[in-house]
Coordinates of C-alpha atoms in Angstrom, one line a residue:
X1 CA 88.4 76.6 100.2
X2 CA 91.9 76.7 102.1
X3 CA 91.2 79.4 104.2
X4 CA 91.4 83.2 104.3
X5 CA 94.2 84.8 101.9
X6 CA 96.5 87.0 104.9
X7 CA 99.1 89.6 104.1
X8 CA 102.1 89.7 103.6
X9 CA 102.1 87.0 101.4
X10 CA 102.6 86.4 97.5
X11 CA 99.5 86.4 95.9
X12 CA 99.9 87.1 92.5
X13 CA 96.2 87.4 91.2
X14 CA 95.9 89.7 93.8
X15 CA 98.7 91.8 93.2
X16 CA 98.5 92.2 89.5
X17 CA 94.1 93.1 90.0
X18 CA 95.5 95.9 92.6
X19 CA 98.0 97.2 89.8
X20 CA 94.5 97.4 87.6
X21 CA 92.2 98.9 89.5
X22 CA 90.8 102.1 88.5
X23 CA 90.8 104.1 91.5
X24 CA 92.4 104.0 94.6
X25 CA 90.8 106.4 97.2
X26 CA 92.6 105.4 100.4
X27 CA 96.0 105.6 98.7
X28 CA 96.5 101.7 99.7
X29 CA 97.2 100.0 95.9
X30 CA 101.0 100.6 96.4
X31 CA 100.9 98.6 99.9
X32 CA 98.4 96.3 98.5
X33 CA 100.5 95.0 95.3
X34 CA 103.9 95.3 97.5
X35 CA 102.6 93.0 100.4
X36 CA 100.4 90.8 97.6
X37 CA 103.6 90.7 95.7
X38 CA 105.4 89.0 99.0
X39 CA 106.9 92.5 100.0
X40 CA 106.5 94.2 103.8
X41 CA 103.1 95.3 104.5
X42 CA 100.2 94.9 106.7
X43 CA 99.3 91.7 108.9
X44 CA 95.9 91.9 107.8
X45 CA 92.9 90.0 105.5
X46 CA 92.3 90.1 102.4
X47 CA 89.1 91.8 101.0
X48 CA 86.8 91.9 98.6
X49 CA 83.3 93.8 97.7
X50 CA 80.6 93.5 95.4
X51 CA 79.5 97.2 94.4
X52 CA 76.1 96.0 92.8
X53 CA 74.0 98.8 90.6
X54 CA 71.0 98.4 89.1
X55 CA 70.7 98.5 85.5
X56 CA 70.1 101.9 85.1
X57 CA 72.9 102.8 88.1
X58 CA 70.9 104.6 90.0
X59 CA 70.5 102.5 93.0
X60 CA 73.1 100.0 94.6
X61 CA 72.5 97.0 97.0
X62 CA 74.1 97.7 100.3
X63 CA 74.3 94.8 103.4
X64 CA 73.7 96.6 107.4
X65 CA 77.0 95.4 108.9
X66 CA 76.2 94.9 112.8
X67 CA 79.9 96.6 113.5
X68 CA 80.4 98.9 110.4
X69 CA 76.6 99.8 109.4
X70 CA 75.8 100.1 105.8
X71 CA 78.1 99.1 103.4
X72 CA 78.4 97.6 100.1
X73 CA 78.3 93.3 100.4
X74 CA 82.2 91.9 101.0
X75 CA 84.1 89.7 103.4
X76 CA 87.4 88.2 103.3
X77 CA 89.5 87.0 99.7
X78 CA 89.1 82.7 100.5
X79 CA 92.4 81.0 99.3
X80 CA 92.2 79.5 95.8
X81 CA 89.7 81.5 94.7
X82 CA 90.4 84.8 92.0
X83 CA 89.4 88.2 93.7
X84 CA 86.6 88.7 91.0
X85 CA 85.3 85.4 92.4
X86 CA 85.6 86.1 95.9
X87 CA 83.6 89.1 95.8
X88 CA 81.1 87.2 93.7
X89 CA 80.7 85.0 96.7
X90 CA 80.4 87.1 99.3
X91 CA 77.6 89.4 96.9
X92 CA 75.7 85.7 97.1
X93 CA 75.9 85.2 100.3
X94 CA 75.2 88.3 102.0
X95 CA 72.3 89.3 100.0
X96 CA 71.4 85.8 98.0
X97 CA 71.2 87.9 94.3
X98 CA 73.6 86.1 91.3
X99 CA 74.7 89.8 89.9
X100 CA 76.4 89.7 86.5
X101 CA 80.2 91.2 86.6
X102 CA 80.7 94.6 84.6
X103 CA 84.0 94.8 84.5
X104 CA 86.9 92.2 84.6
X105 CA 89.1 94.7 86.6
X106 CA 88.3 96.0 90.1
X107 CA 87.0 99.3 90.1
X108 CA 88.9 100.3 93.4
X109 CA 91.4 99.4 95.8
X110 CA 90.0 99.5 99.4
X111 CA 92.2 100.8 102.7
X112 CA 91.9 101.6 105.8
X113 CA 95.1 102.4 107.8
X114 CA 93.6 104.7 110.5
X115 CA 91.4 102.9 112.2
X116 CA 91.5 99.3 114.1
X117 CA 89.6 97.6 111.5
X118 CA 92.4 97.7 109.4
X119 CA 91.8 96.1 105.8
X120 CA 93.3 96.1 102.3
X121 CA 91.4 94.3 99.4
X122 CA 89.3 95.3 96.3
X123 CA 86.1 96.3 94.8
X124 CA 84.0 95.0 91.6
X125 CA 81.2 96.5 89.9
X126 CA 78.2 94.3 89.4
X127 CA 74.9 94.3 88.2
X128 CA 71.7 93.2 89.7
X129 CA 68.2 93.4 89.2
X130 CA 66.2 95.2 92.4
X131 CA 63.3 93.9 91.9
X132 CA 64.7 90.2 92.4
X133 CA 64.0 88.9 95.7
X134 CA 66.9 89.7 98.6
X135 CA 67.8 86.5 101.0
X136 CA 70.3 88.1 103.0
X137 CA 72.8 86.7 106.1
X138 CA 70.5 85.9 109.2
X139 CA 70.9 89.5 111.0
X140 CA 72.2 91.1 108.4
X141 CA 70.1 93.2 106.6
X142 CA 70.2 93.6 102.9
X143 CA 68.3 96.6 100.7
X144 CA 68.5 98.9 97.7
X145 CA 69.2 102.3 98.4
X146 CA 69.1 105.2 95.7
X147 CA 72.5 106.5 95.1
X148 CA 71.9 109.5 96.0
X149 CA 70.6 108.8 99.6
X150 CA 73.0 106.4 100.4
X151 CA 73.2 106.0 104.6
X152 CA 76.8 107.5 105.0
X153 CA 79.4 104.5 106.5
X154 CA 81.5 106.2 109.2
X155 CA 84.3 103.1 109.1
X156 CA 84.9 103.6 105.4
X157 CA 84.0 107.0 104.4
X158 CA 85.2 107.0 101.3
X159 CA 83.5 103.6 99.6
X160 CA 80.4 105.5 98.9
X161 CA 81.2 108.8 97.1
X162 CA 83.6 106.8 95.1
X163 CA 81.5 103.9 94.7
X164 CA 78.7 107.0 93.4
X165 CA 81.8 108.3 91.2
X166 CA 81.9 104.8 89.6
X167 CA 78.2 104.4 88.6
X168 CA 78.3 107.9 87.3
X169 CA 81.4 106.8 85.1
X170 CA 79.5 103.2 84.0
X171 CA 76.2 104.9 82.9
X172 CA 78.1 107.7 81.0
X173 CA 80.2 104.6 79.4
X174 CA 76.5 102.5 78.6
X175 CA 75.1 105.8 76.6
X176 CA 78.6 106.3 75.2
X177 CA 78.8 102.7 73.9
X178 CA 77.1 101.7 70.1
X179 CA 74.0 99.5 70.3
X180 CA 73.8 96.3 68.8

């Protein structure tokens, strides 16, 4: 790839999955699609997570960051690549599962303005199976957690209760939805 995608700069995949994101819990998607868009914003990467549930959403796949602790798989948006793809990658390479997309839109924007790891970017809801085999990053742990008992994640408080909102909100969809 061409490197890592930097803001400000116009990105318009970017911009326009920030405008279509479902929820926004850090109140960033109005820097996000300004700065994506070419507008002022933050000097900061780009990026993009992999919420990954089971079938059933009662468990999600979570990576042990060595800075950040336990957090959902994600790294930095790679230029040329769409943000649903991106965080497709970094799902496969922080925890070696294929998961299946959900959605086609992200199902949050992600922001943190408050603390030094400052970052704008997106989430996507995936789905994985747990009982397939994890190869994750060399010191970088990878494991299924029940939703319910996820470890909390200090640097980004919000990710899980919303990212618990979210499978709440997809398995009330799956019983909602006919059966072929």
């Amino acid at each position: 790839m061409g490197g890592h995608i930097r803001l400000p700069r116009a990105v318009p995949d970017l911009a326009a999955a920030a405008t279509a994101a479902h929820r926004d819990p850090y109140g960033a998607r109005g820097l996000l699609t300004c700065s994506a868009s070419g507008g002022p914003g933050p000097d900061c990467d780009v990026i993009v997570a992999g919420w990954v549930f089971s079938h059933d959403f009662r468990q999600t796949l979570l990576v042990r960051h060595r800075r950040f602790g336990w957090l959902s798989p994600g790294g930095r948006l790679e230029a040329g690549e769409s943000p649903l793809d991106g965080a497709r990658r970094e799902v496969a390479e922080e925890t070696g599962t294929n998961p299946r997309p959900l959605l086609p839109d992200p199902v949050a924007v992600l922001g943190n303005r408050e603390r030094p790891e400052r970052v704008y970017g997106l989430a996507y809801a995936f789905a994985a199976d747990p009982a397939s085999p994890l190869v994750p990053e060399t010191g970088q742990p990878a494991a299924w957690f029940a939703i319910a008992d996820m470890p909390p994640c200090q640097v980004f408080p919000l990710d899980h209760e919303v990212l618990a909102a979210t499978a709440r909100d997809l398995a009330h969809e799956r019983h909602e939805s006919p059966r072929p």
